[in-house]
Amino acid sequence: MKRVVSVVLVLTMVVFALVGCTAKPASTTETTKPAAAAEEPASASETKTIGLSMNDLSNPFISYVGSGIEEIAKAAGYEVMVADAASNVQTQITQLENFITMQVDAVFVFATDPVALADTTQKIADAGIKLVTAGGDLAGADVVMNVDQYEWGKASANLMVDWATATFGETTGKVIVIKSTGTSESTKRSNGIIDGLTEAGFNVVVSETEAISATDARTVMENMWQQNSDAIGAVCYASDGAIGVNEYIMGIGSVDKSKFGIFACDTSDAVAELINMSATDESVFRGTMGIGGPTIDGQSVDLPSGTFTIIDRLIKGEDVGYSGDSVVAILPSAE
């Protein structure tokens, strides 16, 4: 199987979360069955097995992807095993080795650390097991679903630029950045956020303490607020962290909620709900750049169903029809 590595192809502004994002099919793309089309359940003797190796299912975005793939795959007759590494590299290595021992047909990986997993994922490929990953390059992968992390971060910063311009008429206020640099890919996204805000003219204050989860980001924001209570907003590496920042800011009575904005990358149903609430300042989490999903057969589909389609076609020896991922802006839905 030819290795496929994706690049950001589209930055499409939309106003609803992770659905209905449709890319114009290329004129040279042949028409095939729709992505994630319903499959007839396989008989017991033909049942194929998919292993899902998730880096942290406590993260709403990761949970959304994992549960979505599992539901679609089971409906299509696959046996699905889900492993949660809980952000521990060694745990994920052990879980992946278990998938090899079980001789699963395919593995999907959200990696805790692509470099640390390289030897193990190469073993998966050497064992003839189909391997799909998202979020960064991974040794041995048949298909890498990914966006340009730096540009993804910049796109998130641009949401702050647009909001500040509409709210204040300028982009010179102080903005707090809560970053993550645990991997090369996360560093790229964080740098994109910082560069995008700096180039726009904001006074950018970057927290030295990093955070991804809601609990950790809330603590970081509380500490940052002591010296930066004049900030007009914050941009977080991950939407889960933005949830924590939103909780903290909403609890401060002295903050004019109409003049504070939080933005981030990735999404979940809970995030979309908070973003919609920001239209009436019941939340200050005002927007995020989410993964629109892979483009398959010239059509952009949601991430769980698109991922399953790629896995399913790899197992069946078919052309996956994959040509890249898109990112989309998730903002308050228009009434």
Coordinates of C-alpha atoms in Angstrom, one line a residue:
M1 CA 0.0 0.0 0.0
K2 CA 1.4 3.3 -1.0
R3 CA 2.1 5.6 2.0
V4 CA -0.2 8.6 2.0
V5 CA 0.9 11.8 3.9
S6 CA -1.6 14.7 3.9
V7 CA -1.2 18.4 3.8
V8 CA -3.7 21.1 4.7
L9 CA -5.7 21.6 1.5
V10 CA -8.6 23.7 2.6
L11 CA -9.3 26.3 5.3
T12 CA -13.0 26.6 5.0
M13 CA -15.0 28.9 7.2
V14 CA -18.3 27.3 8.3
V15 CA -20.7 27.9 11.1
F16 CA -21.5 24.5 12.4
A17 CA -19.5 21.7 14.0
L18 CA -17.9 18.9 12.1
V19 CA -20.9 18.3 9.7
G20 CA -21.8 19.3 6.2
C21 CA -18.3 20.4 5.2
T22 CA -18.2 19.4 1.6
A23 CA -15.2 19.9 -0.7
K24 CA -15.8 20.3 -4.5
P25 CA -14.9 16.9 -6.1
A26 CA -11.9 17.0 -8.4
S27 CA -12.8 16.6 -12.0
T28 CA -10.4 13.7 -12.3
T29 CA -11.9 11.8 -9.3
E30 CA -13.8 8.7 -10.2
T31 CA -17.1 8.2 -8.5
T32 CA -17.1 5.4 -5.9
K33 CA -19.3 4.4 -3.1
P34 CA -20.0 7.1 -0.5
A35 CA -17.6 7.3 2.4
A36 CA -18.8 5.5 5.4
A37 CA -21.5 3.8 3.4
A38 CA -23.4 1.2 5.4
E39 CA -21.9 -2.3 5.1
E40 CA -23.6 -5.6 5.4
P41 CA -22.5 -7.2 8.7
A42 CA -19.9 -9.9 8.1
S43 CA -20.5 -13.5 9.1
A44 CA -18.8 -14.8 12.2
S45 CA -16.2 -16.6 10.1
E46 CA -15.4 -13.5 8.2
T47 CA -15.3 -11.0 11.1
K48 CA -12.4 -8.6 10.9
T49 CA -10.9 -6.9 13.9
I50 CA -9.9 -3.3 14.4
G51 CA -7.8 -2.0 17.2
L52 CA -8.2 1.6 18.3
S53 CA -5.2 3.0 20.2
M54 CA -6.2 6.3 21.7
N55 CA -3.8 8.6 23.5
D56 CA -6.3 10.0 26.0
L57 CA -10.0 9.3 26.0
S58 CA -10.6 11.8 28.8
N59 CA -10.1 14.4 26.1
P60 CA -13.5 15.2 24.5
F61 CA -12.1 15.4 21.0
I62 CA -10.3 12.1 21.2
S63 CA -13.3 10.5 22.8
Y64 CA -15.5 11.8 20.0
V65 CA -13.3 10.3 17.3
G66 CA -12.8 7.0 19.1
S67 CA -16.4 6.4 20.0
G68 CA -17.5 7.4 16.5
I69 CA -15.2 5.0 14.7
E70 CA -16.2 2.2 17.1
E71 CA -19.9 2.7 16.5
I72 CA -19.6 2.8 12.7
A73 CA -17.3 -0.2 12.6
K74 CA -19.4 -2.3 14.8
A75 CA -22.5 -1.5 12.7
A76 CA -20.5 -2.7 9.6
G77 CA -19.8 -6.0 11.3
Y78 CA -16.3 -5.4 12.6
E79 CA -15.0 -6.4 16.0
V80 CA -13.5 -3.4 17.7
M81 CA -11.1 -3.2 20.6
V82 CA -10.5 0.2 22.2
A83 CA -7.3 0.9 24.2
D84 CA -6.9 4.1 26.2
A85 CA -3.2 5.0 26.9
A86 CA -4.2 7.9 29.3
S87 CA -1.3 10.0 28.0
N88 CA 1.2 7.3 29.0
V89 CA 3.7 6.4 26.2
Q90 CA 4.7 3.0 27.8
T91 CA 1.1 2.1 28.3
Q92 CA 0.4 2.8 24.6
I93 CA 3.4 0.7 23.5
T94 CA 2.1 -2.2 25.6
Q95 CA -1.4 -1.9 24.2
L96 CA 0.0 -1.8 20.6
E97 CA 2.1 -4.9 21.2
N98 CA -1.1 -6.6 22.5
F99 CA -2.8 -5.8 19.2
I100 CA 0.1 -7.4 17.3
T101 CA -0.2 -10.5 19.5
M102 CA -3.9 -10.6 18.8
Q103 CA -3.3 -10.4 15.1
V104 CA -5.9 -7.7 14.5
D105 CA -6.5 -6.7 10.9
A106 CA -6.0 -3.0 11.3
V107 CA -4.9 -0.5 13.9
F108 CA -5.8 3.2 14.2
V109 CA -3.5 5.3 16.4
F110 CA -3.7 8.7 18.1
A111 CA -0.1 8.8 19.3
T112 CA 1.1 10.0 22.7
D113 CA 4.5 10.5 21.1
P114 CA 5.1 9.4 17.5
V115 CA 8.9 9.2 18.0
A116 CA 8.7 7.0 21.1
L117 CA 6.2 4.7 19.3
A118 CA 8.2 4.3 16.1
D119 CA 9.7 0.9 16.8
T120 CA 6.4 -0.5 17.9
T121 CA 4.4 0.9 15.0
Q122 CA 6.9 -0.4 12.5
K123 CA 6.4 -3.8 14.0
I124 CA 2.7 -3.5 13.3
A125 CA 3.5 -2.8 9.7
D126 CA 6.0 -5.6 9.5
A127 CA 3.3 -8.0 10.8
G128 CA 1.2 -7.1 7.8
I129 CA -1.4 -5.2 9.9
K130 CA -2.9 -2.1 8.3
L131 CA -1.9 1.0 10.2
V132 CA -3.7 4.4 10.1
T133 CA -2.8 7.4 12.2
A134 CA -3.9 11.0 12.6
G135 CA -2.3 14.1 14.1
G136 CA 1.3 13.5 13.1
D137 CA 3.6 11.2 11.1
L138 CA 4.1 7.7 12.4
A139 CA 6.5 5.0 11.3
G140 CA 5.0 2.2 9.3
A141 CA 1.7 3.9 8.7
D142 CA -0.2 3.1 5.5
V143 CA -2.2 6.3 5.7
V144 CA -1.3 9.5 7.7
M145 CA -4.3 11.8 8.2
N146 CA -3.0 15.2 9.2
V147 CA -3.2 18.9 8.7
D148 CA -0.3 21.3 8.7
Q149 CA -0.1 21.9 12.4
Y150 CA 1.6 25.3 12.1
E151 CA -1.1 26.6 9.7
W152 CA -3.8 25.1 12.0
G153 CA -2.5 27.2 14.9
K154 CA -2.4 30.3 12.7
A155 CA -6.0 29.7 11.7
S156 CA -7.0 29.6 15.3
A157 CA -5.1 32.9 16.0
N158 CA -7.0 34.4 13.0
L159 CA -10.2 33.8 14.8
M160 CA -9.0 36.0 17.6
V161 CA -7.9 38.6 15.1
D162 CA -11.4 38.7 13.5
W163 CA -13.2 38.8 16.8
A164 CA -11.0 41.6 18.3
T165 CA -11.3 43.6 15.1
A166 CA -15.1 43.4 15.3
T167 CA -15.2 44.0 19.1
F168 CA -12.5 46.7 19.6
G169 CA -11.7 47.9 16.1
E170 CA -8.1 46.9 16.5
T171 CA -5.7 44.1 17.5
T172 CA -3.4 45.7 20.0
G173 CA -4.7 44.2 23.3
K174 CA -3.1 41.6 25.5
V175 CA -3.8 37.9 24.6
I176 CA -2.7 35.0 26.8
V177 CA -1.5 31.8 25.0
I178 CA -1.6 28.4 26.7
K179 CA 0.6 26.2 24.6
S180 CA 1.8 22.6 24.4
T181 CA 5.2 21.6 23.1
G182 CA 5.4 17.9 24.2
T183 CA 5.9 16.7 20.6
S184 CA 7.2 18.2 17.4
E185 CA 3.6 18.5 16.0
S186 CA 2.2 20.2 19.1
T187 CA 5.2 22.6 19.0
K188 CA 4.3 23.5 15.4
R189 CA 0.7 24.3 16.3
S190 CA 1.7 26.3 19.3
N191 CA 4.2 28.3 17.3
G192 CA 1.5 29.0 14.7
I193 CA -0.8 30.4 17.3
I194 CA 2.0 32.6 18.8
D195 CA 3.2 33.8 15.4
G196 CA -0.3 34.6 14.1
L197 CA -1.2 36.7 17.1
T198 CA 2.2 38.5 17.1
E199 CA 2.0 39.3 13.4
A200 CA -1.5 40.8 14.0
G201 CA -0.1 43.2 16.6
F202 CA -1.4 41.7 19.8
N203 CA 0.6 41.9 23.0
V204 CA 1.2 38.2 23.3
V205 CA 1.8 36.7 26.8
V206 CA 2.8 33.0 26.6
S207 CA 2.4 30.8 29.7
E208 CA 5.5 29.0 30.6
T209 CA 3.4 26.3 32.2
E210 CA 1.7 24.2 29.5
A211 CA -1.7 22.6 29.5
I212 CA -4.0 20.6 27.4
S213 CA -6.7 19.4 29.7
A214 CA -9.5 21.6 31.1
T215 CA -8.3 21.1 34.7
D216 CA -4.7 22.0 34.0
A217 CA -5.6 25.0 31.8
R218 CA -7.9 26.4 34.4
T219 CA -5.1 26.3 36.9
V220 CA -2.7 27.9 34.4
M221 CA -5.2 30.7 33.6
E222 CA -5.7 31.4 37.3
N223 CA -2.0 31.9 37.8
M224 CA -1.6 33.9 34.7
W225 CA -4.5 36.2 35.6
Q226 CA -2.7 37.5 38.6
Q227 CA -0.4 39.5 36.4
N228 CA -2.5 39.7 33.3
S229 CA -6.0 40.7 34.3
D230 CA -6.1 43.3 31.6
A231 CA -6.0 40.6 28.9
I232 CA -8.8 40.7 26.3
G233 CA -8.7 37.0 25.6
A234 CA -6.8 33.7 25.4
V235 CA -5.9 31.2 22.7
C236 CA -5.4 27.6 23.8
Y237 CA -3.6 24.7 22.1
A238 CA -6.6 22.5 22.6
S239 CA -10.3 23.0 23.0
D240 CA -10.4 20.9 26.2
G241 CA -8.0 23.5 27.7
A242 CA -10.2 26.3 26.5
I243 CA -13.1 24.8 28.4
G244 CA -11.1 25.2 31.6
V245 CA -10.2 28.7 30.8
N246 CA -13.8 29.6 30.0
E247 CA -14.9 28.2 33.4
Y248 CA -12.4 30.4 35.2
I249 CA -13.2 33.6 33.3
M250 CA -17.0 33.1 33.7
G251 CA -16.5 32.8 37.4
I252 CA -14.9 36.3 37.7
G253 CA -17.6 38.9 38.2
S254 CA -15.4 41.9 37.3
V255 CA -14.8 40.7 33.8
D256 CA -17.0 42.2 31.1
K257 CA -17.9 39.0 29.3
S258 CA -18.8 40.8 26.1
K259 CA -15.2 42.0 25.8
F260 CA -13.4 38.7 26.4
G261 CA -12.8 36.0 23.9
I262 CA -11.3 32.5 24.0
F263 CA -10.3 30.5 20.9
A264 CA -8.6 27.1 20.3
C265 CA -8.0 24.1 18.0
D266 CA -10.1 20.9 17.7
T267 CA -13.6 20.4 18.9
S268 CA -16.3 18.2 20.5
D269 CA -20.1 18.4 21.0
A270 CA -19.5 20.1 24.4
V271 CA -17.2 22.7 22.8
A272 CA -19.8 23.4 20.0
E273 CA -22.4 24.0 22.7
L274 CA -20.2 26.4 24.6
I275 CA -19.4 28.3 21.4
N276 CA -23.1 28.7 20.6
M277 CA -23.7 30.0 24.2
S278 CA -21.1 32.8 23.5
A279 CA -23.5 34.5 21.2
T280 CA -25.3 35.8 24.3
D281 CA -22.1 36.0 26.5
E282 CA -23.2 33.0 28.5
S283 CA -19.8 31.7 27.6
V284 CA -16.6 33.4 26.4
F285 CA -15.4 30.5 24.4
R286 CA -16.2 32.0 21.0
G287 CA -14.6 29.8 18.4
T288 CA -12.3 26.9 17.5
M289 CA -10.6 25.5 14.4
G290 CA -11.8 21.9 14.1
I291 CA -10.8 19.1 11.9
G292 CA -13.3 19.0 9.1
G293 CA -12.4 15.4 8.3
P294 CA -10.6 13.6 5.5
T295 CA -11.4 14.2 1.9
I296 CA -12.4 10.9 0.3
D297 CA -13.4 10.5 -3.3
G298 CA -13.3 14.3 -3.6
Q299 CA -15.7 14.8 -0.7
S300 CA -14.9 16.1 2.8
V301 CA -16.6 13.9 5.5
D302 CA -16.6 13.9 9.2
L303 CA -13.5 12.4 10.9
P304 CA -14.9 9.2 12.5
S305 CA -16.7 8.0 9.4
G306 CA -13.9 9.1 7.1
T307 CA -11.4 7.3 9.2
F308 CA -13.5 4.1 9.2
T309 CA -13.8 4.3 5.4
I310 CA -10.0 4.4 5.1
I311 CA -9.5 1.5 7.4
D312 CA -12.3 -0.6 5.8
R313 CA -10.8 0.0 2.3
L314 CA -7.3 -0.8 3.4
I315 CA -8.5 -4.2 4.9
K316 CA -10.3 -5.0 1.7
G317 CA -7.3 -4.0 -0.5
E318 CA -9.2 -1.1 -2.1
D319 CA -8.0 2.3 -3.1
V320 CA -8.7 4.5 -0.1
G321 CA -9.5 7.5 -2.2
Y322 CA -7.9 9.8 0.4
S323 CA -6.5 13.2 -0.6
G324 CA -6.1 15.2 2.6
D325 CA -7.8 16.7 5.6
S326 CA -9.4 20.1 6.0
V327 CA -9.9 22.4 9.0
V328 CA -13.0 24.4 9.6
A329 CA -13.9 27.3 11.8
I330 CA -16.6 26.5 14.3
L331 CA -18.4 29.6 15.4
P332 CA -21.8 30.4 17.0
S333 CA -24.5 29.0 14.8
A334 CA -26.6 31.6 13.0
E335 CA -30.2 31.7 14.1

